[in-house]
Amino acid sequence: MDQNTYSPGLHKLVTLQVDEVDLLTNSNIFIDFSEKIIQDFELEKVGIITHNFGNNSFTIAICLKESHICIHTWPEFKQLTLDVYLCNYLQDNTQKVKSITNEFVTFFKAIVLKDFEINR
């Protein structure tokens, strides 16, 4: 691949409105769904860090061999931020990033408030 045309990967950043507060306060539900996504899209998990806050919001970083999936929830505002980034080291993962993000939007039954794509 030509060094001048190589794109390291797509990084999607979304802010979602989620009316089902249980989905914003139960980190285990998110982890279980993410494990399914990782398997379905044939990704390789390297590690996961979870922090649950006093108001039951949570932040989770899933480190992947291909890069990462991160979430931060704000149940008091019925919102979350999610970012999905996969590198293109061995293949173009652009469509995979978009599909994974859409899977999460569907899972949360969310309204997309902000949607950014950064081509690295």
PDB file of C-alpha atoms in Angstrom:
ATOM      1  CA  MET A   1       0.000   0.000   0.000  1.00  0.00           C
ATOM      2  CA  ASP A   2       1.318   3.437  -0.925  1.00  0.00           C
ATOM      3  CA  GLN A   3       2.472   5.382   2.134  1.00  0.00           C
ATOM      4  CA  ASN A   4       0.673   8.521   0.891  1.00  0.00           C
ATOM      5  CA  THR A   5      -2.716   6.809   0.503  1.00  0.00           C
ATOM      6  CA  TYR A   6      -2.666   4.664   3.649  1.00  0.00           C
ATOM      7  CA  SER A   7      -5.353   5.541   6.214  1.00  0.00           C
ATOM      8  CA  PRO A   8      -4.687   4.158   9.711  1.00  0.00           C
ATOM      9  CA  GLY A   9      -8.416   3.735  10.359  1.00  0.00           C
ATOM     10  CA  LEU A  10     -11.811   5.233  11.042  1.00  0.00           C
ATOM     11  CA  HIS A  11     -12.650   6.606  14.494  1.00  0.00           C
ATOM     12  CA  LYS A  12     -16.375   7.147  15.150  1.00  0.00           C
ATOM     13  CA  LEU A  13     -17.504   9.308  18.063  1.00  0.00           C
ATOM     14  CA  VAL A  14     -21.208   9.500  18.893  1.00  0.00           C
ATOM     15  CA  THR A  15     -23.354  11.053  21.589  1.00  0.00           C
ATOM     16  CA  LEU A  16     -26.617   9.217  22.081  1.00  0.00           C
ATOM     17  CA  GLN A  17     -29.885   9.946  23.858  1.00  0.00           C
ATOM     18  CA  VAL A  18     -31.136   6.820  25.626  1.00  0.00           C
ATOM     19  CA  ASP A  19     -34.541   6.834  27.299  1.00  0.00           C
ATOM     20  CA  GLU A  20     -34.142   3.424  29.001  1.00  0.00           C
ATOM     21  CA  VAL A  21     -32.080   4.487  32.013  1.00  0.00           C
ATOM     22  CA  ASP A  22     -31.393   0.844  32.955  1.00  0.00           C
ATOM     23  CA  LEU A  23     -29.156   0.606  29.904  1.00  0.00           C
ATOM     24  CA  LEU A  24     -27.150   3.567  31.191  1.00  0.00           C
ATOM     25  CA  THR A  25     -26.721   2.216  34.705  1.00  0.00           C
ATOM     26  CA  ASN A  26     -26.006  -1.494  34.210  1.00  0.00           C
ATOM     27  CA  SER A  27     -22.444  -1.921  33.021  1.00  0.00           C
ATOM     28  CA  ASN A  28     -22.813  -5.715  32.877  1.00  0.00           C
ATOM     29  CA  ILE A  29     -25.475  -5.464  30.160  1.00  0.00           C
ATOM     30  CA  PHE A  30     -23.115  -3.312  28.088  1.00  0.00           C
ATOM     31  CA  ILE A  31     -20.204  -5.706  28.636  1.00  0.00           C
ATOM     32  CA  ASP A  32     -22.306  -8.732  27.639  1.00  0.00           C
ATOM     33  CA  PHE A  33     -23.476  -7.016  24.452  1.00  0.00           C
ATOM     34  CA  SER A  34     -19.945  -5.836  23.663  1.00  0.00           C
ATOM     35  CA  GLU A  35     -18.631  -9.397  24.042  1.00  0.00           C
ATOM     36  CA  LYS A  36     -21.202 -10.472  21.442  1.00  0.00           C
ATOM     37  CA  ILE A  37     -20.108  -7.646  19.115  1.00  0.00           C
ATOM     38  CA  ILE A  38     -16.457  -8.635  19.530  1.00  0.00           C
ATOM     39  CA  GLN A  39     -17.297 -12.226  18.619  1.00  0.00           C
ATOM     40  CA  ASP A  40     -19.681 -11.354  15.757  1.00  0.00           C
ATOM     41  CA  PHE A  41     -17.183  -8.992  14.116  1.00  0.00           C
ATOM     42  CA  GLU A  42     -14.211 -11.307  14.761  1.00  0.00           C
ATOM     43  CA  LEU A  43     -12.264  -8.838  16.877  1.00  0.00           C
ATOM     44  CA  GLU A  44      -9.687  -9.734  19.520  1.00  0.00           C
ATOM     45  CA  LYS A  45     -10.122  -8.342  23.040  1.00  0.00           C
ATOM     46  CA  VAL A  46      -6.878  -7.482  24.822  1.00  0.00           C
ATOM     47  CA  GLY A  47      -8.426  -6.188  28.058  1.00  0.00           C
ATOM     48  CA  ILE A  48     -11.269  -4.292  29.659  1.00  0.00           C
ATOM     49  CA  ILE A  49     -11.432  -1.640  32.369  1.00  0.00           C
ATOM     50  CA  THR A  50     -14.726  -0.746  34.061  1.00  0.00           C
ATOM     51  CA  HIS A  51     -15.500   1.983  36.564  1.00  0.00           C
ATOM     52  CA  ASN A  52     -18.960   2.336  38.115  1.00  0.00           C
ATOM     53  CA  PHE A  53     -19.792   5.686  39.691  1.00  0.00           C
ATOM     54  CA  GLY A  54     -21.957   6.406  42.754  1.00  0.00           C
ATOM     55  CA  ASN A  55     -24.934   7.421  40.620  1.00  0.00           C
ATOM     56  CA  ASN A  56     -24.677   4.069  38.745  1.00  0.00           C
ATOM     57  CA  SER A  57     -23.208   5.667  35.639  1.00  0.00           C
ATOM     58  CA  PHE A  58     -20.185   3.897  34.228  1.00  0.00           C
ATOM     59  CA  THR A  59     -17.170   4.243  32.009  1.00  0.00           C
ATOM     60  CA  ILE A  60     -15.703   1.280  30.180  1.00  0.00           C
ATOM     61  CA  ALA A  61     -12.684   0.950  27.924  1.00  0.00           C
ATOM     62  CA  ILE A  62     -12.354  -2.222  25.888  1.00  0.00           C
ATOM     63  CA  CYS A  63      -8.876  -2.529  24.458  1.00  0.00           C
ATOM     64  CA  LEU A  64      -8.801  -4.508  21.229  1.00  0.00           C
ATOM     65  CA  LYS A  65      -5.896  -5.813  19.222  1.00  0.00           C
ATOM     66  CA  GLU A  66      -7.412  -3.682  16.466  1.00  0.00           C
ATOM     67  CA  SER A  67      -7.797  -0.637  18.814  1.00  0.00           C
ATOM     68  CA  HIS A  68     -10.728   0.122  21.174  1.00  0.00           C
ATOM     69  CA  ILE A  69     -14.377   0.662  22.106  1.00  0.00           C
ATOM     70  CA  CYS A  70     -15.103   3.161  24.921  1.00  0.00           C
ATOM     71  CA  ILE A  71     -18.309   4.335  26.583  1.00  0.00           C
ATOM     72  CA  HIS A  72     -19.234   6.920  29.222  1.00  0.00           C
ATOM     73  CA  THR A  73     -22.825   7.159  30.507  1.00  0.00           C
ATOM     74  CA  TRP A  74     -24.786  10.023  32.067  1.00  0.00           C
ATOM     75  CA  PRO A  75     -28.121   8.558  33.232  1.00  0.00           C
ATOM     76  CA  GLU A  76     -29.142  11.884  34.814  1.00  0.00           C
ATOM     77  CA  PHE A  77     -29.116  13.381  31.285  1.00  0.00           C
ATOM     78  CA  LYS A  78     -30.207  10.176  29.483  1.00  0.00           C
ATOM     79  CA  GLN A  79     -27.038  10.319  27.397  1.00  0.00           C
ATOM     80  CA  LEU A  80     -23.894   8.403  26.614  1.00  0.00           C
ATOM     81  CA  THR A  81     -20.797   8.951  24.557  1.00  0.00           C
ATOM     82  CA  LEU A  82     -19.297   6.096  22.596  1.00  0.00           C
ATOM     83  CA  ASP A  83     -16.216   5.844  20.488  1.00  0.00           C
ATOM     84  CA  VAL A  84     -15.222   3.008  18.214  1.00  0.00           C
ATOM     85  CA  TYR A  85     -11.849   2.885  16.493  1.00  0.00           C
ATOM     86  CA  LEU A  86     -10.375   0.056  14.455  1.00  0.00           C
ATOM     87  CA  CYS A  87      -7.086   0.358  12.649  1.00  0.00           C
ATOM     88  CA  ASN A  88      -6.595  -0.709   9.052  1.00  0.00           C
ATOM     89  CA  TYR A  89      -3.337  -2.553   9.607  1.00  0.00           C
ATOM     90  CA  LEU A  90      -4.225  -5.782   7.765  1.00  0.00           C
ATOM     91  CA  GLN A  91      -7.510  -4.782   6.107  1.00  0.00           C
ATOM     92  CA  ASP A  92      -9.815  -1.811   5.632  1.00  0.00           C
ATOM     93  CA  ASN A  93     -12.108  -1.808   8.683  1.00  0.00           C
ATOM     94  CA  THR A  94     -14.060   1.330   7.756  1.00  0.00           C
ATOM     95  CA  GLN A  95     -17.387  -0.426   7.187  1.00  0.00           C
ATOM     96  CA  LYS A  96     -16.876  -2.583  10.266  1.00  0.00           C
ATOM     97  CA  VAL A  97     -16.536   0.541  12.457  1.00  0.00           C
ATOM     98  CA  LYS A  98     -19.757   1.964  11.015  1.00  0.00           C
ATOM     99  CA  SER A  99     -21.608  -1.331  11.474  1.00  0.00           C
ATOM    100  CA  ILE A 100     -20.425  -1.770  15.070  1.00  0.00           C
ATOM    101  CA  THR A 101     -21.498   1.770  15.924  1.00  0.00           C
ATOM    102  CA  ASN A 102     -24.915   1.114  14.384  1.00  0.00           C
ATOM    103  CA  GLU A 103     -25.244  -2.094  16.427  1.00  0.00           C
ATOM    104  CA  PHE A 104     -24.725  -0.064  19.611  1.00  0.00           C
ATOM    105  CA  VAL A 105     -27.232   2.608  18.516  1.00  0.00           C
ATOM    106  CA  THR A 106     -29.797  -0.156  17.961  1.00  0.00           C
ATOM    107  CA  PHE A 107     -28.945  -1.883  21.253  1.00  0.00           C
ATOM    108  CA  PHE A 108     -29.515   1.326  23.204  1.00  0.00           C
ATOM    109  CA  LYS A 109     -32.660   2.199  21.180  1.00  0.00           C
ATOM    110  CA  ALA A 110     -30.950   5.558  20.917  1.00  0.00           C
ATOM    111  CA  ILE A 111     -31.370   8.832  19.144  1.00  0.00           C
ATOM    112  CA  VAL A 112     -28.081  10.055  17.691  1.00  0.00           C
ATOM    113  CA  LEU A 113     -27.376  13.562  18.986  1.00  0.00           C
ATOM    114  CA  LYS A 114     -23.848  13.917  17.593  1.00  0.00           C
ATOM    115  CA  ASP A 115     -21.982  11.787  15.084  1.00  0.00           C
ATOM    116  CA  PHE A 116     -18.375  12.440  14.127  1.00  0.00           C
ATOM    117  CA  GLU A 117     -16.090  10.439  11.869  1.00  0.00           C
ATOM    118  CA  ILE A 118     -12.362  10.974  11.945  1.00  0.00           C
ATOM    119  CA  ASN A 119     -10.245   9.310   9.297  1.00  0.00           C
ATOM    120  CA  ARG A 120      -6.914   8.833  11.016  1.00  0.00           C
TER     121      ARG A 120
END
